Amino acid sequence: MLSPREDLSSRLGLDVPKGWWPTAPMLKGLEAAGFSWVQLRTPPRAMLCDREAVLRHAGTLRPVVAATGLKIVLHGPDDLVAGDPAHDRALDGLIDYAAATGARYVVYHPAGRAESGPAEEESLRARVPRLERLGVTLAVENLAPVYPGPLRLCHDPLHVRDLVLRLASPRVGMLFDAGHANIVAGLRGTDVRSLLMQVVDA
């Protein structure tokens, strides 16, 4: 059995900032520093709609990452909202990109409007079989308002958790963003621990 420190070290990672290309020396440096995971940004939504471009981009990235022992988390475009035909094409491209790069997790930002909820959920549900077949996990992230903006559905960790539970797949999970939850907790007059306890008490 691994010690707590060893277990944690195998789960630590860093984010390559948006707009940066992850070069081999950069990733080798992260690996040498003891990190096991790296989060990379995907191409923008318009490019994800072009399957040939997606596979070409992924084909350039994969050998760079493969030269290290790092595991990949992909962060999808912030403006990608499942349930709209154009966005759904990009979502399919995002799944293609994950499979082609060997990524195990893809971060997705849920919609924040009540009226988009049913279409978004139906779109995600339709893609569950493909996620399961490819072994890619969609990580649905709780968000936070740009202060002092109003709270929306995607800012509520319980809403995100319930969406994930309804999709009922081992390849759809929740990414609990503690920083976002801290902002929301402050606006609600509570604390992050209370929000987290509500989320895990499913």
Backbone as a printed PyTorch tensor [residue, N CA C, xyz], in Angstrom:
tensor([[[  0.8480,  -1.1900,   0.0000],
         [  0.0000,   0.0000,   0.0000],
         [  0.8880,   1.2460,   0.0000]],

        [[  0.4750,   2.2370,  -0.7860],
         [  1.2470,   3.4710,  -0.8610],
         [  1.0190,   4.3130,   0.3800]],

        [[  2.0610,   5.0440,   0.7820],
         [  1.8920,   6.0000,   1.8690],
         [  1.0690,   7.1690,   1.3520]],

        [[  0.4290,   7.9660,   2.2590],
         [ -0.3410,   9.1360,   1.8020],
         [  0.4700,  10.0760,   0.9230]],

        [[  1.7520,  10.2780,   1.2760],
         [  2.5870,  11.1930,   0.4840],
         [  2.8140,  10.6430,  -0.9210]],

        [[  3.1110,   9.3480,  -1.0330],
         [  3.3310,   8.7330,  -2.3410],
         [  2.0460,   8.7530,  -3.1660]],

        [[  0.9360,   8.4940,  -2.5020],
         [ -0.3410,   8.4940,  -3.2020],
         [ -0.6470,   9.8760,  -3.7590]],

        [[ -0.4130,  10.9260,  -2.9650],
         [ -0.6720,  12.2860,  -3.4100],
         [  0.2570,  12.6670,  -4.5550]],

        [[  1.5290,  12.2730,  -4.4700],
         [  2.4800,  12.6550,  -5.5120],
         [  2.0830,  12.0980,  -6.8670]],

        [[  1.4420,  10.9420,  -6.8750],
         [  1.0290,  10.3500,  -8.1440],
         [ -0.1640,  11.0650,  -8.7460]],

        [[ -0.7810,  11.9710,  -7.9760],
         [ -1.9900,  12.6410,  -8.4440],
         [ -1.7790,  14.1340,  -8.6920]],

        [[ -0.5670,  14.6390,  -8.4400],
         [ -0.3070,  16.0620,  -8.6100],
         [ -0.0580,  16.4180, -10.0720]],

        [[ -0.5470,  17.5840, -10.4680],
         [ -0.3140,  18.0390, -11.8320],
         [ -0.3170,  19.5500, -11.9140]],

        [[  0.0420,  20.0570, -13.0690],
         [  0.0320,  21.4940, -13.3130],
         [ -0.6960,  21.7850, -14.6190]],

        [[ -1.1330,  23.0250, -14.7440],
         [ -1.8460,  23.4820, -15.9330],
         [ -0.8880,  24.2450, -16.8410]],

        [[ -0.8860,  23.9120, -18.1220],
         [ -0.1750,  24.7270, -19.1060],
         [ -1.1280,  25.8410, -19.5240]],

        [[ -0.7730,  27.1010, -19.3160],
         [ -1.7140,  28.2000, -19.5460],
         [ -2.2960,  28.2320, -20.9600]],

        [[ -3.4710,  28.7440, -21.0470],
         [ -4.1630,  28.8840, -22.3250],
         [ -3.3100,  29.6940, -23.2940]],

        [[ -3.2050,  29.1930, -24.5270],
         [ -2.4230,  29.8880, -25.5400],
         [ -0.9690,  29.4370, -25.6230]],

        [[ -0.5400,  28.6010, -24.6820],
         [  0.8400,  28.0980, -24.7040],
         [  0.8750,  26.7350, -25.3750]],

        [[  1.9200,  26.5030, -26.1730],
         [  2.1110,  25.1720, -26.7460],
         [  3.0130,  24.3810, -25.8060]],

        [[  2.6090,  23.1740, -25.4040],
         [  3.4170,  22.3860, -24.4820],
         [  4.6160,  21.7520, -25.1840]],

        [[  5.7650,  22.3760, -25.0710],
         [  6.9650,  21.8440, -25.7130],
         [  7.5190,  20.6660, -24.9070]],

        [[  8.3440,  19.8540, -25.5500],
         [  8.9550,  18.7080, -24.8730],
         [  9.8020,  19.1390, -23.6780]],

        [[ 10.6560,  20.1760, -23.8010],
         [ 11.4350,  20.6050, -22.6280],
         [ 10.5500,  21.0560, -21.4640]],

        [[  9.4440,  21.7570, -21.7810],
         [  8.5380,  22.2020, -20.7300],
         [  7.9500,  21.0090, -19.9820]],

        [[  7.4550,  20.0300, -20.7380],
         [  6.8310,  18.8670, -20.1110],
         [  7.8540,  18.0160, -19.3760]],

        [[  9.0540,  17.8850, -19.9350],
         [ 10.1140,  17.1540, -19.2540],
         [ 10.4530,  17.8260, -17.9140]],

        [[ 10.4060,  19.1600, -17.9130],
         [ 10.6720,  19.9010, -16.6790],
         [  9.6090,  19.6230, -15.6200]],

        [[  8.3530,  19.5560, -16.0360],
         [  7.2750,  19.2350, -15.0960],
         [  7.4490,  17.8300, -14.5380]],

        [[  7.7990,  16.9070, -15.4280],
         [  7.9900,  15.5320, -14.9870],
         [  9.1610,  15.4390, -14.0090]],

        [[ 10.2650,  16.1360, -14.3090],
         [ 11.4390,  16.1130, -13.4370],
         [ 11.1380,  16.7250, -12.0700]],

        [[ 10.1760,  17.6490, -12.0510],
         [  9.7960,  18.2830, -10.7880],
         [  8.8960,  17.3850,  -9.9390]],

        [[  8.5080,  16.2430, -10.4950],
         [  7.7450,  15.2810,  -9.7180],
         [  6.2590,  15.2390, -10.0030]],

        [[  5.8200,  15.9780, -11.0240],
         [  4.4060,  15.9710, -11.3630],
         [  4.0700,  14.7680, -12.2480]],

        [[  2.8510,  14.2770, -12.1020],
         [  2.4110,  13.1100, -12.8740],
         [  1.3800,  13.4640, -13.9420]],

        [[  0.7050,  14.6010, -13.7470],
         [ -0.3750,  15.0000, -14.6500],
         [ -0.1070,  16.3880, -15.2160]],

        [[ -0.6480,  16.6450, -16.4020],
         [ -0.5950,  17.9770, -16.9760],
         [ -1.9430,  18.2600, -17.6450]],

        [[ -2.4510,  19.4670, -17.3970],
         [ -3.6900,  19.8860, -18.0580],
         [ -3.3380,  20.7660, -19.2530]],

        [[ -3.8650,  20.3900, -20.4060],
         [ -3.6030,  21.1180, -21.6470],
         [ -4.9110,  21.6450, -22.2140]],

        [[ -4.8460,  22.7940, -22.8550],
         [ -6.0220,  23.3700, -23.5030],
         [ -6.1780,  22.7730, -24.8940]],

        [[ -7.4170,  22.5380, -25.2750],
         [ -7.6820,  22.0050, -26.6090],
         [ -7.7450,  23.1350, -27.6250]],

        [[ -7.7470,  22.8050, -28.9090],
         [ -7.9710,  23.8330, -29.9230],
         [ -9.3360,  24.4950, -29.7010]],

        [[ -9.5520,  25.6820, -30.2790],
         [-10.8290,  26.3760, -30.0990],
         [-11.9860,  25.6350, -30.7560]],

        [[-13.1850,  26.0560, -30.3930],
         [-14.4030,  25.3730, -30.8350],
         [-14.4950,  25.2730, -32.3570]],

        [[-14.1560,  26.3320, -33.0700],
         [-14.2600,  26.3060, -34.5300],
         [-13.3540,  25.2330, -35.1270]],

        [[-12.1700,  25.0770, -34.5810],
         [-11.2360,  24.0770, -35.1020],
         [-11.7030,  22.6680, -34.7490]],

        [[-12.3260,  22.4990, -33.5990],
         [-12.8020,  21.1800, -33.2030],
         [-13.8840,  20.6510, -34.1440]],

        [[-14.5320,  21.5440, -34.8740],
         [-15.5590,  21.1350, -35.8500],
         [-14.9440,  20.5460, -37.1140]],

        [[-13.6530,  20.7270, -37.3060],
         [-12.9480,  20.2380, -38.4880],
         [-12.1700,  18.9860, -38.0980]],

        [[-12.7180,  17.8100, -38.3940],
         [-12.1190,  16.5660, -37.9070],
         [-10.6940,  16.3690, -38.4270]],

        [[-10.4510,  16.7170, -39.6770],
         [ -9.1080,  16.5510, -40.2320],
         [ -8.1070,  17.4170, -39.4810]],

        [[ -8.5040,  18.6650, -39.1940],
         [ -7.6080,  19.5650, -38.4620],
         [ -7.3900,  19.0710, -37.0380]],

        [[ -8.4500,  18.5510, -36.4210],
         [ -8.3540,  18.0290, -35.0570],
         [ -7.3430,  16.8840, -34.9880]],

        [[ -7.4500,  15.9470, -35.9150],
         [ -6.5520,  14.7920, -35.8940],
         [ -5.1200,  15.1890, -36.2230]],

        [[ -4.9480,  16.1840, -37.0870],
         [ -3.5990,  16.6550, -37.4140],
         [ -2.9660,  17.3250, -36.1910]],

        [[ -3.7520,  18.1550, -35.5040],
         [ -3.2710,  18.8350, -34.2980],
         [ -2.9270,  17.8110, -33.2200]],

        [[ -3.8070,  16.8300, -33.0220],
         [ -3.5740,  15.7870, -32.0230],
         [ -2.3410,  14.9620, -32.3630]],

        [[ -2.1430,  14.7120, -33.6570],
         [ -0.9880,  13.9470, -34.0920],
         [  0.3190,  14.6610, -33.8320]],

        [[  0.2800,  15.9890, -33.7750],
         [  1.4720,  16.7750, -33.4430],
         [  1.7290,  16.7700, -31.9470]],

        [[  0.6350,  16.7990, -31.1710],
         [  0.7630,  16.8690, -29.7220],
         [  1.1630,  15.5270, -29.1000]],

        [[  0.5840,  14.4620, -29.5920],
         [  0.7440,  13.1770, -28.9120],
         [  2.2050,  12.7520, -28.7270]],

        [[  3.0560,  12.8330, -29.7450],
         [  4.4510,  12.4060, -29.5290],
         [  5.2000,  13.2950, -28.5380]],

        [[  4.8050,  14.5590, -28.4390],
         [  5.4550,  15.4550, -27.4670],
         [  5.1800,  14.9550, -26.0540]],

        [[  3.9120,  14.6080, -25.7920],
         [  3.5420,  14.1210, -24.4670],
         [  4.0830,  12.7100, -24.2370]],

        [[  4.0760,  11.8960, -25.2860],
         [  4.5210,  10.5090, -25.1670],
         [  5.9960,  10.4000, -24.8120]],

        [[  6.7540,  11.4560, -25.0690],
         [  8.1740,  11.4530, -24.7130],
         [  8.3720,  11.5700, -23.2070]],

        [[  7.2960,  11.7990, -22.4740],
         [  7.3440,  11.8900, -21.0140],
         [  6.4430,  10.7940, -20.4320]],

        [[  6.4190,  10.7200, -19.1200],
         [  5.5040,   9.7950, -18.4600],
         [  4.2560,  10.4910, -17.9560]],

        [[  4.0380,  11.7330, -18.3910],
         [  2.8960,  12.5110, -17.9120],
         [  1.5850,  11.9890, -18.4800]],

        [[  0.5510,  12.0870, -17.6800],
         [ -0.8080,  11.7670, -18.1200],
         [ -1.5380,  13.0780, -18.3850]],

        [[ -2.4550,  13.0560, -19.3750],
         [ -3.0780,  14.2840, -19.8590],
         [ -4.4930,  14.4600, -19.3370]],

        [[ -4.7820,  15.6900, -18.9260],
         [ -6.1490,  16.1730, -18.7470],
         [ -6.3340,  17.2670, -19.7820]],

        [[ -7.3600,  17.1530, -20.6030],
         [ -7.6450,  18.1920, -21.6080],
         [ -8.7310,  19.1160, -21.0850]],

        [[ -8.5300,  20.3990, -21.2630],
         [ -9.5510,  21.3840, -20.8860],
         [-10.2170,  21.8750, -22.1580]],

        [[-11.5010,  21.5460, -22.3210],
         [-12.2370,  21.9600, -23.5170],
         [-12.4480,  23.4590, -23.5690]],

        [[-12.8950,  23.9780, -24.7050],
         [-13.1480,  25.4080, -24.8450],
         [-14.1720,  25.9030, -23.8200]],

        [[-13.9140,  27.0710, -23.2450],
         [-14.8200,  27.6290, -22.2400],
         [-16.2060,  27.9250, -22.8130]],

        [[-16.2600,  28.2000, -24.1250],
         [-17.5320,  28.6030, -24.7340],
         [-18.2820,  27.4380, -25.3850]],

        [[-17.8720,  26.2120, -25.1140],
         [-18.5360,  25.0400, -25.6860],
         [-19.7540,  24.6720, -24.8320]],

        [[-20.9360,  24.6690, -25.4530],
         [-22.1800,  24.3610, -24.7390],
         [-22.9370,  23.2940, -25.5130]],

        [[-22.9520,  22.0770, -24.9960],
         [-23.6530,  20.9830, -25.6570],
         [-25.1410,  21.2970, -25.7820]],

        [[-25.7310,  20.7830, -26.8700],
         [-27.1580,  20.9830, -27.0850],
         [-27.4800,  21.8620, -28.2710]],

        [[-26.4840,  22.5580, -28.7850],
         [-26.6200,  23.3560, -29.9980],
         [-25.9050,  22.5900, -31.1130]],

        [[-26.5170,  22.4630, -32.3140],
         [-25.9060,  21.6280, -33.3650],
         [-24.4460,  21.9680, -33.6710]],

        [[-24.1300,  23.2550, -33.7700],
         [-22.7500,  23.6330, -34.0660],
         [-21.8270,  23.2570, -32.9170]],

        [[-22.2940,  23.4490, -31.7040],
         [-21.4870,  23.1100, -30.5350],
         [-21.3440,  21.5960, -30.3960]],

        [[-22.3850,  20.8740, -30.7810],
         [-22.3180,  19.4170, -30.6940],
         [-21.2580,  18.8560, -31.6450]],

        [[-21.0930,  19.4850, -32.8070],
         [-20.0230,  19.0570, -33.7160],
         [-18.6670,  19.2640, -33.0570]],

        [[-18.5390,  20.3850, -32.3580],
         [-17.2860,  20.6490, -31.6500],
         [-17.0880,  19.6700, -30.5060]],

        [[-18.1700,  19.2890, -29.8310],
         [-18.0730,  18.3120, -28.7540],
         [-17.5950,  16.9610, -29.2900]],

        [[-18.1160,  16.5760, -30.4420],
         [-17.6410,  15.3410, -31.0700],
         [-16.1520,  15.4480, -31.4130]],

        [[-15.7530,  16.6170, -31.9000],
         [-14.3370,  16.8440, -32.2020],
         [-13.4790,  16.8020, -30.9530]],

        [[-14.0250,  17.2910, -29.8480],
         [-13.3070,  17.2610, -28.5820],
         [-13.0570,  15.8200, -28.1350]],

        [[-14.0610,  14.9760, -28.3030],
         [-13.9050,  13.5580, -27.9450],
         [-12.8990,  12.8920, -28.8790]],

        [[-12.9620,  13.2180, -30.1780],
         [-11.9650,  12.7060, -31.1330],
         [-10.5560,  13.1140, -30.6990]],

        [[-10.4220,  14.3660, -30.3060],
         [ -9.1150,  14.9060, -29.9240],
         [ -8.5660,  14.1850, -28.6910]],

        [[ -9.4520,  13.9440, -27.7310],
         [ -9.0330,  13.2410, -26.5200],
         [ -8.5450,  11.8350, -26.8550]],

        [[ -9.3020,  11.1420, -27.6740],
         [ -8.9150,   9.7770, -28.0420],
         [ -7.5980,   9.7690, -28.8120]],

        [[ -7.4180,  10.7330, -29.7010],
         [ -6.2190,  10.7680, -30.5430],
         [ -4.9670,  11.1740, -29.7660]],

        [[ -5.1430,  11.9290, -28.6850],
         [ -3.9730,  12.3370, -27.8910],
         [ -3.6850,  11.3640, -26.7500]],

        [[ -4.6090,  10.4490, -26.4910],
         [ -4.4340,   9.5190, -25.3910],
         [ -4.8360,  10.0910, -24.0490]],

        [[ -5.6020,  11.1910, -24.0650],
         [ -6.0470,  11.8100, -22.8130],
         [ -7.0890,  10.9410, -22.1240]],

        [[ -7.0480,  10.9090, -20.8100],
         [ -7.9930,  10.1140, -20.0400],
         [ -9.1720,  10.9390, -19.5450]],

        [[ -8.9720,  12.2570, -19.4360],
         [-10.0190,  13.1260, -18.9100],
         [-10.1670,  14.3630, -19.7960]],

        [[-11.4160,  14.8150, -19.9560],
         [-11.7060,  16.0430, -20.6820],
         [-12.5940,  16.9060, -19.7930]],

        [[-12.1640,  18.1330, -19.5210],
         [-12.9260,  19.0530, -18.6850],
         [-13.9520,  19.7890, -19.5410]],

        [[-15.1920,  19.8070, -19.0480],
         [-16.3010,  20.4500, -19.7680],
         [-17.0020,  21.4260, -18.8320]],

        [[-17.2810,  22.6360, -19.3350],
         [-18.0250,  23.6410, -18.5810],
         [-19.5160,  23.5290, -18.9220]],

        [[-20.3650,  23.2590, -17.9580],
         [-21.7980,  23.1380, -18.2530],
         [-22.4320,  24.4910, -18.5150]],

        [[-23.5840,  24.4700, -19.1630],
         [-24.3160,  25.7010, -19.4490],
         [-24.8310,  26.3080, -18.1490]],

        [[-25.0390,  27.5920, -18.1670],
         [-25.5010,  28.2510, -16.9410],
         [-26.9330,  28.7090, -16.9780]],

        [[-27.6380,  28.4250, -18.0750],
         [-29.0110,  28.9180, -18.2020],
         [-29.9930,  27.7640, -18.0820]],

        [[-31.0760,  28.0140, -17.3670],
         [-32.0710,  26.9610, -17.1450],
         [-32.6530,  26.4510, -18.4550]],

        [[-32.8470,  27.3550, -19.4280],
         [-33.4880,  26.9540, -20.6780],
         [-32.6130,  26.0530, -21.5350]],

        [[-31.3100,  26.0640, -21.2880],
         [-30.4190,  25.2220, -22.0910],
         [-30.2260,  23.8380, -21.4680]],

        [[-30.7100,  23.6600, -20.2500],
         [-30.4750,  22.4290, -19.5160],
         [-30.9170,  21.1510, -20.2030]],

        [[-32.1840,  21.0250, -20.6220],
         [-32.6320,  19.7720, -21.2330],
         [-31.8660,  19.4100, -22.5030]],

        [[-31.6090,  20.3980, -23.3700],
         [-30.8830,  20.1240, -24.6140],
         [-29.4510,  19.7170, -24.3210]],

        [[-28.8360,  20.3660, -23.3620],
         [-27.4640,  20.0290, -22.9950],
         [-27.3860,  18.6040, -22.4540]],

        [[-28.3000,  18.2830, -21.5500],
         [-28.2740,  16.9490, -20.9490],
         [-28.5230,  15.8620, -21.9950]],

        [[-29.4520,  16.1130, -22.9120],
         [-29.7340,  15.1400, -23.9710],
         [-28.5080,  14.9380, -24.8600]],

        [[-27.8210,  16.0350, -25.1680],
         [-26.6190,  15.9440, -26.0010],
         [-25.5190,  15.1450, -25.3080]],

        [[-25.3060,  15.4190, -24.0460],
         [-24.2700,  14.6890, -23.3110],
         [-24.6380,  13.2070, -23.1960]],

        [[-25.9130,  12.9350, -22.9420],
         [-26.3530,  11.5460, -22.8110],
         [-26.1180,  10.7740, -24.1100]],

        [[-26.3340,  11.4410, -25.2430],
         [-26.1550,  10.7830, -26.5390],
         [-24.7030,  10.4050, -26.7850]],

        [[-23.7850,  11.0770, -26.0970],
         [-22.3610,  10.8160, -26.3190],
         [-21.7420,   9.8940, -25.2660]],

        [[-22.5270,   9.5060, -24.2880],
         [-22.0290,   8.6040, -23.2490],
         [-21.5240,   7.2750, -23.8230]],

        [[-22.2700,   6.6110, -24.7280],
         [-21.7610,   5.3400, -25.2650],
         [-20.3950,   5.4890, -25.9390]],

        [[-20.1890,   6.5870, -26.6270],
         [-18.9040,   6.7910, -27.3060],
         [-17.7930,   7.0470, -26.2890]],

        [[-18.0780,   7.8270, -25.2610],
         [-17.1000,   8.0440, -24.2040],
         [-16.7000,   6.7190, -23.5640]],

        [[-17.7020,   5.8650, -23.3180],
         [-17.4390,   4.5700, -22.6960],
         [-16.6230,   3.6660, -23.6220]],

        [[-16.9290,   3.7220, -24.9020],
         [-16.2040,   2.8870, -25.8600],
         [-14.7400,   3.3140, -25.9860]],

        [[-14.4980,   4.6170, -25.9350],
         [-13.1430,   5.1370, -26.1200],
         [-12.3540,   5.1880, -24.8140]],

        [[-13.0290,   5.0440, -23.6840],
         [-12.3400,   5.1160, -22.4000],
         [-11.9530,   6.5280, -22.0030]],

        [[-12.7190,   7.5150, -22.4640],
         [-12.4800,   8.9210, -22.1290],
         [-13.5260,   9.3560, -21.1020]],

        [[-13.0840,  10.0220, -20.0590],
         [-14.0000,  10.5070, -19.0250],
         [-14.2470,  11.9970, -19.1790]],

        [[-15.5220,  12.3810, -19.2550],
         [-15.9140,  13.7860, -19.3080],
         [-16.0430,  14.2850, -17.8780]],

        [[-15.2490,  15.2810, -17.5100],
         [-15.2490,  15.8460, -16.1610],
         [-15.9980,  17.1720, -16.1860]],

        [[-17.1990,  17.1960, -15.6200],
         [-18.0640,  18.3790, -15.6510],
         [-17.7120,  19.2620, -14.4600]],

        [[-17.2940,  20.4890, -14.7420],
         [-16.7320,  21.3690, -13.7100],
         [-17.7640,  22.3730, -13.2050]],

        [[-17.8150,  22.5350, -11.8780],
         [-18.6110,  23.6310, -11.3040],
         [-17.8750,  24.9430, -11.5380]],

        [[-18.6200,  25.9660, -11.9060],
         [-18.0240,  27.2540, -12.2680],
         [-18.3050,  28.3030, -11.1910]],

        [[-17.9390,  29.5370, -11.4550],
         [-18.1910,  30.6490, -10.5360],
         [-18.4420,  31.8990, -11.3550]],

        [[-19.2290,  32.8300, -10.8140],
         [-19.4820,  34.0670, -11.5670],
         [-18.2440,  34.9500, -11.6140]],

        [[-18.1870,  35.7690, -12.6550],
         [-17.1570,  36.8040, -12.6950],
         [-17.6570,  37.8920, -11.7540]],

        [[-17.0320,  37.9810, -10.5960],
         [-17.5430,  38.8390,  -9.5230],
         [-17.7400,  40.2750, -10.0020]],

        [[-18.8600,  40.9170,  -9.6710],
         [-19.9840,  40.4830,  -8.8410],
         [-21.1920,  40.0330,  -9.6650]],

        [[-20.9670,  39.1850, -10.6450],
         [-22.0660,  38.7180, -11.4860],
         [-23.0370,  37.8350, -10.7360]],

        [[-24.2230,  37.6560, -11.2990],
         [-25.2470,  36.8350, -10.6350],
         [-24.9040,  35.3460, -10.6930]],

        [[-25.4090,  34.6000,  -9.7380],
         [-25.2150,  33.1570,  -9.7320],
         [-26.0870,  32.5020, -10.7950]],

        [[-25.5340,  31.4990, -11.4760],
         [-26.2770,  30.7270, -12.4700],
         [-26.2230,  29.2540, -12.0880]],

        [[-26.9530,  28.4290, -12.8350],
         [-27.0240,  27.0110, -12.5040],
         [-25.6520,  26.3490, -12.4570]],

        [[-24.7800,  26.6970, -13.4020],
         [-23.4670,  26.0590, -13.4640],
         [-22.5730,  26.4390, -12.2890]],

        [[-22.9960,  27.4510, -11.5160],
         [-22.2230,  27.8530, -10.3430],
         [-22.6140,  27.0380,  -9.1090]],

        [[-23.6750,  26.2860,  -9.2220],
         [-24.1820,  25.5030,  -8.0970],
         [-23.5920,  24.0880,  -8.1680]],

        [[-22.6860,  23.7300,  -7.2440],
         [-22.0980,  22.3880,  -7.2910],
         [-23.1400,  21.2770,  -7.2280]],

        [[-24.2410,  21.5030,  -6.5530],
         [-25.2810,  20.4760,  -6.4650],
         [-25.9550,  20.2650,  -7.8140]],

        [[-26.1410,  21.3280,  -8.5720],
         [-26.7210,  21.2030,  -9.9150],
         [-25.7910,  20.3810, -10.8090]],

        [[-24.4990,  20.6630, -10.7350],
         [-23.5250,  19.9280, -11.5440],
         [-23.4940,  18.4630, -11.1140]],

        [[-23.4770,  18.2330,  -9.8100],
         [-23.4810,  16.8480,  -9.3110],
         [-24.7050,  16.0930,  -9.8030]],

        [[-25.8760,  16.7260,  -9.7260],
         [-27.1150,  16.0430, -10.1190],
         [-27.1320,  15.7320, -11.6120]],

        [[-26.5820,  16.6510, -12.4190],
         [-26.4740,  16.3850, -13.8570],
         [-25.6220,  15.1400, -14.0920]],

        [[-24.4930,  15.0630, -13.4150],
         [-23.5990,  13.9150, -13.5620],
         [-24.2860,  12.6260, -13.1110]],

        [[-25.0040,  12.6770, -12.0010],
         [-25.6900,  11.4820, -11.4950],
         [-26.7690,  11.0110, -12.4640]],

        [[-27.4700,  11.9470, -13.0810],
         [-28.5270,  11.5590, -14.0320],
         [-27.9350,  10.8950, -15.2760]],

        [[-26.7380,  11.2960, -15.6680],
         [-26.1070,  10.6860, -16.8450],
         [-25.6340,   9.2660, -16.5450]],

        [[-25.4130,   8.9850, -15.2770],
         [-25.2240,   7.6140, -14.7800],
         [-24.2280,   6.7910, -15.6020]],

        [[-23.0290,   7.3400, -15.7620],
         [-21.9940,   6.6170, -16.4890],
         [-20.6710,   6.7480, -15.7500]],

        [[-19.8740,   5.6870, -15.7150],
         [-18.5430,   5.8040, -15.1110],
         [-17.6190,   6.7200, -15.9140]],

        [[-18.0380,   7.0710, -17.1320],
         [-17.2270,   7.9510, -17.9750],
         [-17.7220,   9.4020, -17.9560]],

        [[-18.5850,   9.7350, -17.0050],
         [-18.9830,  11.1240, -16.7700],
         [-18.8640,  11.3670, -15.2750]],

        [[-18.0250,  12.3050, -14.8930],
         [-17.8240,  12.6020, -13.4830],
         [-17.8450,  14.0990, -13.2390]],

        [[-17.7880,  14.4530, -11.9760],
         [-17.7610,  15.8690, -11.6080],
         [-16.3460,  16.2830, -11.2580]],

        [[-15.9300,  17.4140, -11.7910],
         [-14.6780,  18.0450, -11.3890],
         [-15.0450,  19.1430, -10.3940]],

        [[-14.7810,  18.8970,  -9.1120],
         [-15.1000,  19.8880,  -8.0850],
         [-13.9700,  20.8970,  -8.0140]],

        [[-14.2350,  22.1100,  -8.5010],
         [-13.2450,  23.1800,  -8.4790],
         [-13.3890,  23.9240,  -7.1550]],

        [[-12.4140,  23.7260,  -6.2600],
         [-12.5030,  24.3180,  -4.9300],
         [-12.4260,  25.8440,  -4.9770]],

        [[-11.6540,  26.3790,  -5.9260],
         [-11.5700,  27.8300,  -6.0510],
         [-12.9020,  28.4410,  -6.4530]],

        [[-13.5490,  27.8300,  -7.4480],
         [-14.8710,  28.3070,  -7.8550],
         [-15.8700,  28.1530,  -6.7160]],

        [[-15.8100,  27.0110,  -6.0400],
         [-16.7390,  26.7740,  -4.9330],
         [-16.5220,  27.7820,  -3.8070]],

        [[-15.2870,  28.2030,  -3.5930],
         [-15.0030,  29.1870,  -2.5590],
         [-15.6810,  30.5190,  -2.8680]],

        [[-15.6700,  30.9110,  -4.1440],
         [-16.3430,  32.1530,  -4.5440],
         [-17.8430,  32.0380,  -4.3010]],

        [[-18.4180,  30.9250,  -4.7300],
         [-19.8540,  30.7210,  -4.5790],
         [-20.2340,  30.6470,  -3.0960]],

        [[-19.4240,  29.9560,  -2.3180],
         [-19.7010,  29.8610,  -0.8810],
         [-19.7210,  31.2390,  -0.2300]],

        [[-18.7740,  32.0930,  -0.6150],
         [-18.7390,  33.4410,  -0.0730],
         [-19.9870,  34.2260,  -0.4160]],

        [[-20.4670,  34.0980,  -1.6560],
         [-21.6760,  34.8030,  -2.0760],
         [-22.9160,  34.2740,  -1.3560]],

        [[-22.8670,  33.0070,  -0.9480],
         [-23.9930,  32.3980,  -0.2330],
         [-23.8880,  32.5410,   1.2820]],

        [[-22.7760,  33.0920,   1.7370],
         [-22.6010,  33.2390,   3.1730],
         [-22.2960,  31.9350,   3.8790]],

        [[-21.6330,  31.0100,   3.1820],
         [-21.2720,  29.7300,   3.7820],
         [-19.8000,  29.4690,   3.5150]],

        [[-19.3530,  28.2270,   3.5560],
         [-17.9490,  27.9130,   3.3230],
         [-17.8190,  26.7280,   2.3690]],

        [[-16.6160,  26.5410,   1.8630],
         [-16.3650,  25.5000,   0.8690],
         [-16.6360,  24.1140,   1.4440]],

        [[-16.2390,  23.8910,   2.6820],
         [-16.4400,  22.5740,   3.2890],
         [-17.9240,  22.1880,   3.2870]],

        [[-18.7820,  23.1590,   3.5920],
         [-20.2220,  22.8810,   3.6050],
         [-20.7230,  22.5110,   2.2170]],

        [[-20.2450,  23.2320,   1.1940],
         [-20.6450,  22.9130,  -0.1770],
         [-20.1570,  21.5210,  -0.5760]],

        [[-18.9200,  21.2170,  -0.2320],
         [-18.3610,  19.9170,  -0.5820],
         [-19.1310,  18.7830,   0.1090]],

        [[-19.4820,  18.9730,   1.3670],
         [-20.2270,  17.9440,   2.0890],
         [-21.5940,  17.7010,   1.4420]],

        [[-22.2100,  18.7580,   0.9270],
         [-23.4850,  18.5960,   0.2310],
         [-23.3010,  17.8030,  -1.0570]],

        [[-22.2040,  18.0520,  -1.7370],
         [-21.9470,  17.3750,  -2.9980],
         [-21.7170,  15.8770,  -2.7920]],

        [[-20.9340,  15.5260,  -1.7820],
         [-20.6130,  14.1110,  -1.5730],
         [-21.7350,  13.3610,  -0.8730]],

        [[-22.6870,  14.0660,  -0.3070],
         [-23.8150,  13.4150,   0.3760],
         [-24.9140,  13.1100,  -0.6250]],

        [[-24.5800,  12.2890,  -1.6470],
         [-25.5410,  11.9730,  -2.7210],
         [-26.3610,  10.7470,  -2.3570]]])
